[in-house]
Structures are given as structure tokens and as C-alpha cells.
XYZ file of C-alpha atoms in Angstrom:
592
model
C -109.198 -17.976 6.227
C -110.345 -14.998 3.720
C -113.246 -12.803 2.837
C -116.157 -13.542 1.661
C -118.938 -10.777 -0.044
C -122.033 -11.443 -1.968
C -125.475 -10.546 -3.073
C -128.911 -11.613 -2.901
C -131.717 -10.247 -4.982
C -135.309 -10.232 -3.493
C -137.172 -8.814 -6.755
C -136.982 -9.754 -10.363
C -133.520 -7.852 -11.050
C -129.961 -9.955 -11.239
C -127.185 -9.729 -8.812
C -124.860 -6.147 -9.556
C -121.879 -8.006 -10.162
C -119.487 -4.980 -10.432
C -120.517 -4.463 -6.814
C -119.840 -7.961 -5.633
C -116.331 -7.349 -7.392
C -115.417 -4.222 -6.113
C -116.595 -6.025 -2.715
C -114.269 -8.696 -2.589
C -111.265 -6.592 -4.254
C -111.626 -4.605 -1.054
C -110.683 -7.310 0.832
C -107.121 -8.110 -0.987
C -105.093 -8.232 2.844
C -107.759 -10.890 4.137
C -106.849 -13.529 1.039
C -103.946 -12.222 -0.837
C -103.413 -15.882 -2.124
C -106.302 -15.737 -5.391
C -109.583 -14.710 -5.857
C -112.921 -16.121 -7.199
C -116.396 -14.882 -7.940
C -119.379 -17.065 -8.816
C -123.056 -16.036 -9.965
C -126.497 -18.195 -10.910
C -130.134 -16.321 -10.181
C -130.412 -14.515 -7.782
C -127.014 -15.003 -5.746
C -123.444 -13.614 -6.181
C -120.681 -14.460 -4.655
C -117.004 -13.618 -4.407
C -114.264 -14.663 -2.129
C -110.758 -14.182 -1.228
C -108.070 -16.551 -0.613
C -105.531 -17.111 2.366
C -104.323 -21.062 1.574
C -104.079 -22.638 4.264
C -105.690 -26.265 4.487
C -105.327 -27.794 0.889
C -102.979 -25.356 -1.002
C -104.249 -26.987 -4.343
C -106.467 -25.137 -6.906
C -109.097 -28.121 -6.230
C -109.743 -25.842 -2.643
C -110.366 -22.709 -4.114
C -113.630 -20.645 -3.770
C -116.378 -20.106 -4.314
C -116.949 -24.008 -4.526
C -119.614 -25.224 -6.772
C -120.965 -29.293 -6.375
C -122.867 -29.638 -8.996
C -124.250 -32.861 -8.210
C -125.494 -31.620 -4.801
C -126.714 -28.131 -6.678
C -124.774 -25.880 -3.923
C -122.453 -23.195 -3.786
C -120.741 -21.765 -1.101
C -118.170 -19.646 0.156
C -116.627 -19.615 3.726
C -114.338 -17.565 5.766
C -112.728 -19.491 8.642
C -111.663 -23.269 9.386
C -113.264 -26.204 10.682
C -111.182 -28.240 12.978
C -112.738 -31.562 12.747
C -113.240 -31.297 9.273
C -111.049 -34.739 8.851
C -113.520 -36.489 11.265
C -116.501 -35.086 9.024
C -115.312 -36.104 5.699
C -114.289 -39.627 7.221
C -117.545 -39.871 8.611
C -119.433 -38.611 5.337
C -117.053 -40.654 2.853
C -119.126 -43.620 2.912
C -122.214 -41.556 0.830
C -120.285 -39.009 -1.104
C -117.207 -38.761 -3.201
C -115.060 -35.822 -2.026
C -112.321 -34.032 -5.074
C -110.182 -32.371 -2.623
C -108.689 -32.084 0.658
C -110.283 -29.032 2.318
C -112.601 -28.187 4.864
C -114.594 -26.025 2.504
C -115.803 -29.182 0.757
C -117.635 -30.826 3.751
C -119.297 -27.938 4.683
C -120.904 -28.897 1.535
C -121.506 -32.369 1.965
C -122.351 -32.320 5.214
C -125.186 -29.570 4.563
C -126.556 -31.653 1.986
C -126.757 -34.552 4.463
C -127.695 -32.777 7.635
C -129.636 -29.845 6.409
C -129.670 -26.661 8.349
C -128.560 -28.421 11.465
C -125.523 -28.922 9.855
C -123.923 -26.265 11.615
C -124.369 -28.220 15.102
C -121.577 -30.455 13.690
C -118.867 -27.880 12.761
C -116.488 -27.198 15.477
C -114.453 -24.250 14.137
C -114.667 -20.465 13.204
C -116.550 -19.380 10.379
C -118.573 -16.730 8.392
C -120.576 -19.307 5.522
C -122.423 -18.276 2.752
C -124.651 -21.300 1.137
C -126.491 -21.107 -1.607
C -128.788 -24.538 -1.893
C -129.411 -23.644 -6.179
C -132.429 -26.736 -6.004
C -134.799 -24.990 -2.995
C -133.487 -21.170 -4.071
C -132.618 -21.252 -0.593
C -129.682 -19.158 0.627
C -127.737 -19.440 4.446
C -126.023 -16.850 6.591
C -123.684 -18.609 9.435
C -121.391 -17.381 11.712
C -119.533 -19.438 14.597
C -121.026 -19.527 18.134
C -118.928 -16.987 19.583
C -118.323 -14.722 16.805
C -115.140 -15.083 16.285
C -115.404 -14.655 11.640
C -117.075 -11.184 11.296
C -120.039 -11.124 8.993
C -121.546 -7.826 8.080
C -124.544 -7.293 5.924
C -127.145 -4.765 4.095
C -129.826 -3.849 2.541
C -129.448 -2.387 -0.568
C -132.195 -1.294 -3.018
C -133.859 -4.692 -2.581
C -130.922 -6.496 -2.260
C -129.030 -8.049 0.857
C -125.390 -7.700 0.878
C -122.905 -9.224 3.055
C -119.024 -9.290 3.572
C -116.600 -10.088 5.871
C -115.925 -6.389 6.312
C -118.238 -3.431 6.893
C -115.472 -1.353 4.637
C -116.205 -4.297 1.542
C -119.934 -2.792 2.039
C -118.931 0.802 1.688
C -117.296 -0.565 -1.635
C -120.448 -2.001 -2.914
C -122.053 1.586 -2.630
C -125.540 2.653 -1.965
C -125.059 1.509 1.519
C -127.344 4.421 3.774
C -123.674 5.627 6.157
C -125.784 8.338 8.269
C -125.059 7.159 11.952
C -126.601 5.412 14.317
C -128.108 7.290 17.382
C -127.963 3.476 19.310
C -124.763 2.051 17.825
C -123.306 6.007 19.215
C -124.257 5.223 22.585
C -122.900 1.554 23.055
C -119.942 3.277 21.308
C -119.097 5.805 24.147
C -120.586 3.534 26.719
C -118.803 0.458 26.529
C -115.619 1.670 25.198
C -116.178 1.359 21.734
C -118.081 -1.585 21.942
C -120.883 -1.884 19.568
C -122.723 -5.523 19.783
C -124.166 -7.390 17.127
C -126.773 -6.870 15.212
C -125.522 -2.908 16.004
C -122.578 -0.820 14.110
C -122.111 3.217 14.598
C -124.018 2.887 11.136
C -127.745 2.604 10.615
C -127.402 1.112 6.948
C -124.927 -1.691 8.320
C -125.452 -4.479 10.859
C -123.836 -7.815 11.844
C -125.115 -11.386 12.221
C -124.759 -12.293 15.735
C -122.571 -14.991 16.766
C -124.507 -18.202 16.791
C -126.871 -17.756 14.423
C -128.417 -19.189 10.827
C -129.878 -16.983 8.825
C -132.157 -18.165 6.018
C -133.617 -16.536 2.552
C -136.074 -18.011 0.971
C -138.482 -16.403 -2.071
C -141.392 -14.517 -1.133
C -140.285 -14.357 2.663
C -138.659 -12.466 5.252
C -135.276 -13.864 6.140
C -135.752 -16.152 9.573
C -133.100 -16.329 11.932
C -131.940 -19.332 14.562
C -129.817 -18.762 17.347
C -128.233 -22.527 17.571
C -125.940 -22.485 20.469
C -125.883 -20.729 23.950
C -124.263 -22.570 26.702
C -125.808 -22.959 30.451
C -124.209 -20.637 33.090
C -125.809 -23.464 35.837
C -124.714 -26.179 37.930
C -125.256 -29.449 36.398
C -125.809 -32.584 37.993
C -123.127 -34.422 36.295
C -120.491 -32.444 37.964
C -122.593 -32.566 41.637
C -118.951 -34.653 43.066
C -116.680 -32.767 41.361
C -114.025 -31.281 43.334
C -111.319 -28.131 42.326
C -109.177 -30.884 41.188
C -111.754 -32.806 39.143
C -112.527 -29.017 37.942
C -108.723 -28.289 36.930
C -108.266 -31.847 35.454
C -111.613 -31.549 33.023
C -110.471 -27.462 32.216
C -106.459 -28.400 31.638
C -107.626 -31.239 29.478
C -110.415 -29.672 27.444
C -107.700 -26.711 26.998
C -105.438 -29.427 25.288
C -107.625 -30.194 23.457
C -108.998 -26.855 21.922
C -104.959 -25.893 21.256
C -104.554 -29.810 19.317
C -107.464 -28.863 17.258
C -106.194 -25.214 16.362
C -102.904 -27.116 15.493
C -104.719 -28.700 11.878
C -103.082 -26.534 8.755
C -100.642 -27.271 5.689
C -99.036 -24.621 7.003
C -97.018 -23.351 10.026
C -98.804 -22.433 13.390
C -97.363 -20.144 15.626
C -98.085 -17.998 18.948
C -98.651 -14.306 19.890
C -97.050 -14.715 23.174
C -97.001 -11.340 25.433
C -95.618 -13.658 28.241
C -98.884 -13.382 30.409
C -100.137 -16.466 31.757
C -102.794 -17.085 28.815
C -100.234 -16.906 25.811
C -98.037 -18.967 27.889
C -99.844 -21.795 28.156
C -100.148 -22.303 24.646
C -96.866 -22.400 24.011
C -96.786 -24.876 26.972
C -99.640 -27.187 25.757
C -98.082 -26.713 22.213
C -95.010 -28.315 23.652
C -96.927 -31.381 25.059
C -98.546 -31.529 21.236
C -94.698 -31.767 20.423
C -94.662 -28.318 19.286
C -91.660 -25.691 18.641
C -93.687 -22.692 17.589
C -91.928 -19.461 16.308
C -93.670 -16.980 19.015
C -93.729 -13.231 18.318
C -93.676 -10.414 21.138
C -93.560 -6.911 21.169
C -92.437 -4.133 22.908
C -92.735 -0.027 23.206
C -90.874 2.959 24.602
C -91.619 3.201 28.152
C -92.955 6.500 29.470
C -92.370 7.499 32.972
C -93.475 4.574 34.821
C -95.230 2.850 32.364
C -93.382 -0.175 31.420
C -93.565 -0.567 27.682
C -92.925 -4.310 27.570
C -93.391 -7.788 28.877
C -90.192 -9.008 26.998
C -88.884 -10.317 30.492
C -91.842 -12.992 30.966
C -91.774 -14.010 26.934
C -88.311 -14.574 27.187
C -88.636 -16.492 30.084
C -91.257 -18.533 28.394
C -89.471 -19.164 24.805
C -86.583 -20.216 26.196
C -88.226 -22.789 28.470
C -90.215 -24.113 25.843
C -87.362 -24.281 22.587
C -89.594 -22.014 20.920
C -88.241 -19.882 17.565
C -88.466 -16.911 19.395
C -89.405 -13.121 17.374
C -88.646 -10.087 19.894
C -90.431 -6.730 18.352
C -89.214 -3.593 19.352
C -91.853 -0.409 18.350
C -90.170 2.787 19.129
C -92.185 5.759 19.485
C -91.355 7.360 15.655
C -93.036 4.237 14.325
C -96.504 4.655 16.195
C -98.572 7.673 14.464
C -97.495 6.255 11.135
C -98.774 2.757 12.361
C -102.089 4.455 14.121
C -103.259 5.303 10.839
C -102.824 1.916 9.256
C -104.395 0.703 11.818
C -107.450 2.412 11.763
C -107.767 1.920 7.757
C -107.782 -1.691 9.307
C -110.549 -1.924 11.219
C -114.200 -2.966 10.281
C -115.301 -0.928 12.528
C -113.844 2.040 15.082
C -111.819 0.296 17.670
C -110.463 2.414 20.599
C -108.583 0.106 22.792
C -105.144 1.177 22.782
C -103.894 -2.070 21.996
C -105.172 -2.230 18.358
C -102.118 -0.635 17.238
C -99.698 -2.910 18.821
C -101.567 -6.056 17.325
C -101.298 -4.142 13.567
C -97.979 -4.003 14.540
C -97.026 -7.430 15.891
C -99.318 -9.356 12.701
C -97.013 -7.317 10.465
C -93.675 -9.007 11.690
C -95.664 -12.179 11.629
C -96.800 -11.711 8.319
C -93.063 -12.274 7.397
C -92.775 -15.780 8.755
C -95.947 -17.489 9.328
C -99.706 -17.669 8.220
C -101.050 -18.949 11.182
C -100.933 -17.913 15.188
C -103.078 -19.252 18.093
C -102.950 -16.208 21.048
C -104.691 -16.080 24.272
C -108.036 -13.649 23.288
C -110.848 -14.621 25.242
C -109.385 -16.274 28.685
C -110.020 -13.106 30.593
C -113.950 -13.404 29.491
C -114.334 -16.836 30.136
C -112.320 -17.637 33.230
C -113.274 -13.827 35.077
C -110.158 -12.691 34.342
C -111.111 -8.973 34.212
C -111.134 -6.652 37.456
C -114.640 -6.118 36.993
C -115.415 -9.579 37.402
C -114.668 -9.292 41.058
C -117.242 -7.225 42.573
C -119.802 -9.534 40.469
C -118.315 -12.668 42.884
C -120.186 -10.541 45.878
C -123.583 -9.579 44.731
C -126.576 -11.485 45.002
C -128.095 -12.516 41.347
C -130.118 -9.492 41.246
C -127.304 -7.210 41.380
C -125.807 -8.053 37.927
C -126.450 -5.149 35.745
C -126.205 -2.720 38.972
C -122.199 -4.428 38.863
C -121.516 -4.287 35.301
C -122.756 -0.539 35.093
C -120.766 0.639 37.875
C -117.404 -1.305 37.038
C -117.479 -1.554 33.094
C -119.551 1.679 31.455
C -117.483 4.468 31.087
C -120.091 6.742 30.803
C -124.013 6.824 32.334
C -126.475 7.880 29.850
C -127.076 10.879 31.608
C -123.140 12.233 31.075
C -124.149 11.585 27.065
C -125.350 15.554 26.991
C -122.064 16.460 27.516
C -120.399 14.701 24.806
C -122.087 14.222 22.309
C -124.940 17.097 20.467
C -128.271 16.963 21.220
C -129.815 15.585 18.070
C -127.281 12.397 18.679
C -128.440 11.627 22.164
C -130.985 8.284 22.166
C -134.279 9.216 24.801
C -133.950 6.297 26.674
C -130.325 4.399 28.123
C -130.198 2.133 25.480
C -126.751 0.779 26.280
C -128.098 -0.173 29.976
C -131.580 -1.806 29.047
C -129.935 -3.752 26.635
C -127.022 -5.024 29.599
C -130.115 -5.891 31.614
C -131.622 -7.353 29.279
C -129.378 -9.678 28.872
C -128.148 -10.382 32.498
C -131.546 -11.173 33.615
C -132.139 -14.337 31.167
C -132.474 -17.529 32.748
C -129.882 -19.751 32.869
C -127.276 -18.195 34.677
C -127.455 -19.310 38.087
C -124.763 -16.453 39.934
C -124.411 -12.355 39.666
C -120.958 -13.434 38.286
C -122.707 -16.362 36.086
C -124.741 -13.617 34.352
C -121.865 -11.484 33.676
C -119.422 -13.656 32.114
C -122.270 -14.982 30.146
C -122.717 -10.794 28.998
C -119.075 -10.858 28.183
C -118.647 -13.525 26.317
C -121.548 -13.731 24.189
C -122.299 -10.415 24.027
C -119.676 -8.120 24.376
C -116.556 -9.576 23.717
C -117.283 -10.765 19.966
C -117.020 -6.935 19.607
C -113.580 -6.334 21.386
C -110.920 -8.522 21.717
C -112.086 -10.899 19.301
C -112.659 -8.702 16.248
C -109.624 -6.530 17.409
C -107.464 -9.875 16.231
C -109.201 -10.323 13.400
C -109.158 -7.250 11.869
C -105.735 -6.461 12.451
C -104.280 -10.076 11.690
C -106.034 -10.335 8.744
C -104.804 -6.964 7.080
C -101.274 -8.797 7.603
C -103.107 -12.006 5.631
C -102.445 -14.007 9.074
C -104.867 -16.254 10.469
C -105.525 -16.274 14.229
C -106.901 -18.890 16.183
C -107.821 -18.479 19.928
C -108.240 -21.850 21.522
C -109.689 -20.389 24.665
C -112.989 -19.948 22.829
C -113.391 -23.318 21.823
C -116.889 -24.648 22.033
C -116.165 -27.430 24.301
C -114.247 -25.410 26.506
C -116.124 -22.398 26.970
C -119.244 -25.007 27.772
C -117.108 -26.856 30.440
C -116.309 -23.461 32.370
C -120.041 -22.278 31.608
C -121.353 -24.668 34.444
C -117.317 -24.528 36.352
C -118.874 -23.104 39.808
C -117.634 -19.208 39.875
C -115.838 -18.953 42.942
C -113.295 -21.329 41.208
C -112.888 -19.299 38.092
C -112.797 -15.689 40.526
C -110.377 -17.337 42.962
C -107.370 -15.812 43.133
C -108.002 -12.020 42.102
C -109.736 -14.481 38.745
C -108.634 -17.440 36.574
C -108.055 -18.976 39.606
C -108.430 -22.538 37.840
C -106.180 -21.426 34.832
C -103.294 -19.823 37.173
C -103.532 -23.671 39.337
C -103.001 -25.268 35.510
C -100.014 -22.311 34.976
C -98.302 -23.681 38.066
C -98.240 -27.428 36.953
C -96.368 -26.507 33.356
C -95.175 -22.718 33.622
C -92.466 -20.753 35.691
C -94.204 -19.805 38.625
C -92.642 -15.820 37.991
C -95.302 -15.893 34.874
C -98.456 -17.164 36.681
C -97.919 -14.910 39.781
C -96.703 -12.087 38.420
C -99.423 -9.092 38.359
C -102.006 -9.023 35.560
C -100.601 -7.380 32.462
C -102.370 -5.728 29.766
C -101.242 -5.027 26.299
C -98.802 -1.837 27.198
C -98.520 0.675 24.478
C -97.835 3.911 26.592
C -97.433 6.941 23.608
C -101.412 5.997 23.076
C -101.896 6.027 26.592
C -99.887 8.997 27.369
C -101.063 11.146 24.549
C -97.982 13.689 22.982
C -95.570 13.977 20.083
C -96.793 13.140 16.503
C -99.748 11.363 17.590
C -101.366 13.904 19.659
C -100.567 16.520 16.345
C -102.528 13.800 14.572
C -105.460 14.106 17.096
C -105.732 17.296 17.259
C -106.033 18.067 13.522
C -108.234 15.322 13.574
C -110.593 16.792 15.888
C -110.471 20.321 14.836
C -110.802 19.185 10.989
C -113.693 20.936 9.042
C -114.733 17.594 8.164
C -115.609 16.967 11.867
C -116.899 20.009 12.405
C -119.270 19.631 9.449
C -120.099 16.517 10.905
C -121.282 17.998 14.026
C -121.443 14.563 16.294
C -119.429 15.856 19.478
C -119.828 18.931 21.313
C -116.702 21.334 20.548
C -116.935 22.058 23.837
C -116.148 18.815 25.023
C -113.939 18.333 22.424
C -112.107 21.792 23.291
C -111.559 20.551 26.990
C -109.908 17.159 25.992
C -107.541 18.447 23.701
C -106.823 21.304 26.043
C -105.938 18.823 28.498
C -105.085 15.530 26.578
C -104.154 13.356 29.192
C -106.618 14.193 32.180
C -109.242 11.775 30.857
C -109.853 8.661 31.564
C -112.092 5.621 30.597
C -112.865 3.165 33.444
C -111.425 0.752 31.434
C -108.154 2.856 31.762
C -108.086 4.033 28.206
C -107.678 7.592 27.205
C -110.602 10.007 26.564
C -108.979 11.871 23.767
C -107.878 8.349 22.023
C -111.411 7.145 21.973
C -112.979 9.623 20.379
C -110.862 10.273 18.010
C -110.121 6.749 16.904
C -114.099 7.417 15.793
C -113.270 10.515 13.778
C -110.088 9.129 12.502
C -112.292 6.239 10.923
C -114.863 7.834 9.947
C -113.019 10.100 7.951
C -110.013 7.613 7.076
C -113.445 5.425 5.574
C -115.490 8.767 3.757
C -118.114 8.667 6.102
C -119.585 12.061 6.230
């Protein structure tokens, strides 16, 4: 795990080095364990280091094979790497024990295809020095960030959008599209999108390639069937839960490879829990780390009841965090200075938080991100489990968008507002692709692929990695998320959802923690808006600087911090909160 930045020169000119440094200085909290840049033509390319398979200086990066003629540099881990190299030590000679060293080798062996044989998260940069051939890769569900562009002629990239901002000239005016997903799907921006115009991502899945004296050409090379399959035609719920429980085990084994500690974000919901449970089969002890907040009026501020439930069941080295409400606006800046790009889930803070006590005793946690997407977890899975296929965007707009285009004119100014509901067409868009068999096919398919790369997943990232702590989420392994692709739906939306995961939860978990009612993340003093952190919103807000900016209407503005707490997201965030987590980081990041 670390960042990685670099540079690519189209014209005649050589890589700005200074840039690429200042780049991968940003990125200090992502690798504070060393540093390395590397240069040759056209290509740059720096990287920072969090040690965590092969501590040795032989696994440092950027890695150079000289006798191949490649370079690369590589944020992430790949599981099987051991099964690579053993597979490619027959035809070359390997000098350490990483996984950063068969991405090499097996590049050179497989070409661009390659990637079909990493199982893992990553963000790769590959420069192939004897075609002047450079790649782009990110893992198939997005799970390493990879942000990039275009410069003066030049293509930059980085693990962070921030790193960017470092490299300067980077065009920061906003983006009328990457607005409206913004305020439409609670903060959600998708890939190739950010609330920038001069910054995008590379979408999960996907190989980019530069070459001389052409454009770059992209290949999406994964993107699992939401259809029946006849293979499974006999397959009953138990032959279901059996294939699910034992693909799980094996997507928390793999996340188990590291010369150092792994541990578990548990929160004591059913997904974190079995984990811990599954680590125990793996003969695991994890440390596990929960938190916990002030409660406000009937909002509980903690879970510590299920957690403790679950650590003590399990043996587990068990950290109990408690946040009280002094601690919160200091940490709701931090966080924001954290994040790649505005995040206004609520929960942001609280995972800042949590990584920061982690920080102190481990490098590495697996946590339950991504079960909710992949097993229709959410609430507004469940209307999707009634509608006929051609109802799928009709279900996602009325359960997920917190605002219709239309309501736009009232929040944001007029020469902000996109002509056409660009946030819906591109839902649509998506939903209506072949290959998803069910109205409730389609949208998990959205979720997963789509959305949630930009929410929960880079929500982890982000705030784990300003703590230097890796994160690994087994429930979007590749194996496993293709298994429950083509699981029929009504067995994944049985039950009020996971249906199949809560029938695992009752064969290894205390039944009070897989029938208890779905929690979420609870951090009430950003749900409840008052105290120190509404002071910091409303100076926010009412700053010149966002005045001079001139995005939202003050109206708008006016009526939410007149009345702080009467709005709310259909995701059941706050109003206020959202919008000015985007100010905050805008102006936190000296974006004007």
C-alpha cells in the first residue's frame, strides 16, 4: 500500500520532475515508510512507501528490471502474488520477495492481459522502456484510487486528486456535471467525473495505454454477468449459501497475506462480524477496533454492545474507542484535509477517527465495505425486488437521488445548473445494459460498479490511508462478487436483504448480531448539527471566500443555516453537512 504520482510527456519536452516530487511528497500519510522517484524519456515516476509484504529495501519503489526494460510503480497488493511468482519462477529469476516484482514479470510474460491474472487491489503505473509504451491500471472494482490530468501536454496521475493540485497547472474551475452527481447522489461523483473539470479518474476495471503519436486507448477488462447461468440451473438456497460462505472464506484467507499484522474494523454489524468469525476459522486472533459517540436524544451513539459481544466470542484483542463530542469539529477538519475528493457521508469522520487509534497498533485491517452493495443490503434495494426490469432507473431515482434535476434551481446558481439531468441519463444508462437479467439485477450491478467505488470504498481509503493503514475489504473480492452476480435476487433481498449472508451469520455468529436491526455508522453531533461544529458551518458558509465563489444560492444557503437541522437527504444525511463538507474542501484544498 502507498501512493503513487507520475508524468508522461506527449511532445519533445522532459518530464517536470520538481512536480512529480512535490506530487509524491504530498502523499507522506499514504507511505510514511520511504520514498522513491525514478525518471528515463518521457516518464516520471515517484512513489511512497507503506511496508507491508517484503519489509526489505530489495521491495522498494519505483522498481526498475533492467533485463526486462520496465519500470513500475504500484499502489495496492496482490493476493496471489505467491502463486504467480511460483508459477513464473521457472522463466525468470526473481531478487525479492514482493508482490511488486511479479507484476513485472508477469507483464513481461503475459502482456497487457496481464492484469486478468492479478487478484488484488491496485492503482499500477508501467512503463515498458523497449516499446515507449506506458500502462494505467486500476482493480476491477475500484477499490486503489487513481486520478489523472492533463497538463500542458503532459498526463499526470496520482493516487490523490490533492497530489495533482501539488503538481500545479492543473485547470480547478468546477465541473457543471461532476456538481450535479455531487448534490444528486449524495456526494457521489463516478469515475471518469470529479467536482473538477481539469481532474478525472480511471474507472475501475480498466487499462489504459500511451503509446507515441497516439491517443491513449482504454480497455474495460472485467464486468461480471448479473444473469442466471446454467451451471447453477440445480442449485438450491443451500447450494447458494454453501458456494457464498465458502467463496467468503476464501476472499478473507487471501486478505490475510502480509509481513505484518492484520486486523478488523468491527462496528459489531453482521458484515464486520463475520470476519472476525471466518478469521477465527483461518486460526485468527485479530486486534479489532470499534468506536463510539455521544448519544443525542435518541440517537444511539454506539454499537459497543454487539462488538463486545463479538470480541469476546471470538478471543479477539479487542480496542473500544470512545469520541466525545469536544473531539469532533477538531476531527471534521482533519478529515476533510483527508479526502481526495468532498465526501459528505457523516461517517467519514468516525472512520478518520477509528484509522487513527489503529494507526497505533496495526498496519493492516480487513472491514466489511461493500456487503450492503453486493448482497442488497441497502433499503433501497427493496422496492427494486418488485419492479419489472423496466422499472430500474424509475426505482433508483425515487429511493436513492436526493434531489431531481429540476430542485437543482434552487440550490445551486444559474450559471452552475447542467441543461439536461445528467445525473439521471447517466443511471439509465447504465441500468439498461444487457446483462442484468432482474430490476434488482440492474441495480446492484449500478451500485457496485458504478457508484459505490465513489462512496464507501474511497471513504476507507482515504481516511485509512492518512493514518498510513491499509484496508482490505474481502467482500469485494473478484470471485465473490462474480458468484453473487448470477446468486438469483430474491435470495440476496430475502429477509429485509443479505438474506444469504444473515443464513451464513446464524451458522457462526450470536444470533443477537445477525437479527438485530440494520445499523449504520452512528455519529449523531454530524447528524444533529449544533455546538462547535455548526459555528464551523456557519462561518464556512457565510465566508467571503464562498461568497466570491458564488456556487450556491445564499438563499438556499440562508434557509439551511437558519434552520440547521430541518433538512434531510434521502439517504438520511443532513442538508447543511453536505454542502458544506463541499465548501469546507474546497477551501481547506485552495480551490477558488
Amino acid at each position: 500500500m502507498c501512493g503513487i504520482a507520475g508524468e508522461i510527456v506527449h511532445g519533445r519536452d522532459r518530464p517536470d520532475l520538481d512536480a512529480v516530487e512535490r506530487m509524491t511528497r504530498t502523499m507522506y500519510s499514504r507511505g510514511p515508510d520511504g520514498a522513491g522517484h525514478w525518471s528515463e524519456g518521457r516518464v516520471a515516476l515517484g512513489h511512497r512507501r507503506l511496508s507491508i509484504i517484503d519489509l526489505s529495501d530489495a521491495g522498494a519503489q519505483p522498481m526498475v528490471d533492467d533485463e526486462l526494460g520496465l519500470a513500475v510503480a504500484f499502489n495496492g497488493c496482490i493476493y496471489n502474488y505467491e502463486q504467480l511468482r511460483e508459477e513464473l519462477s521457472g522463466r525468470y529469476r526473481f531478487r525479492s520477495t514482493s508482490d511488486t516484482e511479479v507484476i513485472l514479470k508477469a507483464y513481461d510474460h503475459w502482456g497487457e492481459e496481464f492484469v486478468d491474472h492479478l487478484v488484488g487491489m491496485f492503482a499500477i503505473a508501467l512503463v515498458d522502456r523497449r516499446r515507449d509504451r506506458v500502462l494505467l491500471v486500476r482493480d476491477r472494482l475500484g477499490i486503489k484510487p487513481l486520478y489523472v490530468a492533463e497538463v500542458r501536454g503532459r498526463t499526470r496521475f496520482a493516487s490523490t486528486l490533492p497530489a495533482l493540485l501539488a503538481g500545479g497547472g492543473v485547470d480547478t474551475e468546477l465541473d457543471r456535471t461532476g456538481l450535479h452527481h455531487y448534490l444528486t447522489w449524495h456526494s457521489i461523483v463516478p469515475a471518469p467525473r470529479t467536482v473538477l473539470k481539469g481532474v478525472r479518474k480511471l474507472p475501475p476495471a480498466t487499462i489504459r495505454v500511451f503509446e507515441p503519436g497516439q491517443q491513449p486507448r482504454d480497455r474495460v477488462y472485467w464486468q461480471p454477468s448479473y444473469t442466471r447461468r446454467p451451471e447453477h440451473a440445480d442449485w438450491t438456497a443451500q447450494d447458494w449459501r454453501q458456494a457464498v460462505r465458502e467463496a467468503l472464506q476464501v476472499a478473507v484467507r487471501r486478505r490475510t497475506v502480509s509481513d505484518v499484522e492484520v486486523g478488523v474494523l468491527l462496528s459489531g454489524g453482521l458484515d464486520s462480524s463475520l470476519l472476525v468469525a471466518l478469521l477465527s476459522d483461518e486460526g485468527h486472533r485479530p486486534s479489532t477496533f470499534s468506536i463510539g459517540f455521544t448519544s443525542r436524544g435518541d440517537v444511539e451513539g454506539d454499537e459497543f454492545v454487539y462488538s463486545d459481544v463479538i470480541a469476546q466470542k471470538f478471543g479477539t484483542d479487542h480496542h473500544q474507542i470512545r469520541i466525545g463530542d469536544e473531539e469532533i469539529a477538531l476531527a471534521v477538519s482533519d478529515a476533510v484535509g483527508a479526502m481526495s475528493e468532498p465526501m459528505g457521508s457523516h461517517d467519514v469522520t468516525a472512520f478518520h477517527l477509528v484509522c487513527r487509534e489503529v494507526s497505533k497498533h496495526v498496519k493492516v485491517v480487513q472491514c466489511g465495505q461493500g456487503a450492503d452493495e453486493v448482497f442488497a443490503g441497502y433499503r433501497y434495494h427493496r422496492p427494486a425486488a418488485d419492479a419489472a426490469r423496466g422499472e430500474a432507473a424509475e426505482v433508483l431515482r425515487d429511493a436513492f437521488h436526493d434531489l431531481e434535476h429540476h430542485e437543482l434551481a434552487h440550490v445551486l446558481e444559474p450559471r452552475w445548473l447542467t441543461s439536461r439531468d445528467v445525473s439521471g441519463e447517466l443511471a439509465a444508462e447504465h441500468l439498461a445494459e444487457s446483462g442484468a437479467d432482474t430490476a434488482l439485477d440492474a441495480v446492484l450491478r449500478t451500485d457496485t460498479h458504478l457508484l459505490m467505488p465513489d462512496d464507501p470504498v474511497k471513504r476507507v481509503d482515504n481516511m485509512a490511508m492518512a493514518w498510513g493503514v491499509e484496508a482490505r475489504v474481502p467482500f469485494l473480492d473478484q470471485d465473490l462478487v462474480e458468484l453473487v452476480a448470477a446468486c438469483p435476487p430474491e435470495l440476496k433481498a430475502d429477509q429485509n436483504g443479505k438474506g444469504l449472508l444473515k443464513d451464513i451469520g446464524r451458522d457462526l455468529l450470536p444470533h443477537e448480531v445477525v437479527d438485530r436491526k440494520k445499523g449504520y455508522f452512528p455519529v449523531p453531533a454530524l447528524t444533529r448539527l449544533d455546538g462547535e461544529v455548526l459555528d464551523l458551518l456557519r462561518s464556512t458558509m457565510s465566508s467571503p471566500a464562498a461568497r466570491q465563489r458564488g456556487v450556491l444560492r445564499r438563499d438556499y444557503v440562508d434557509e439551511l443555516l437558519a434552520n440547521p437541522n430541518g433538512h434531510e437527504t434521502k439517504a438520511g444525511g443532513n442538508e447543511l453537512w453536505h454542502l458544506g463538507v463541499l465548501e469546507l474542501w474546497l477551501q481547506q484544498h485552495g480551490i477558488r
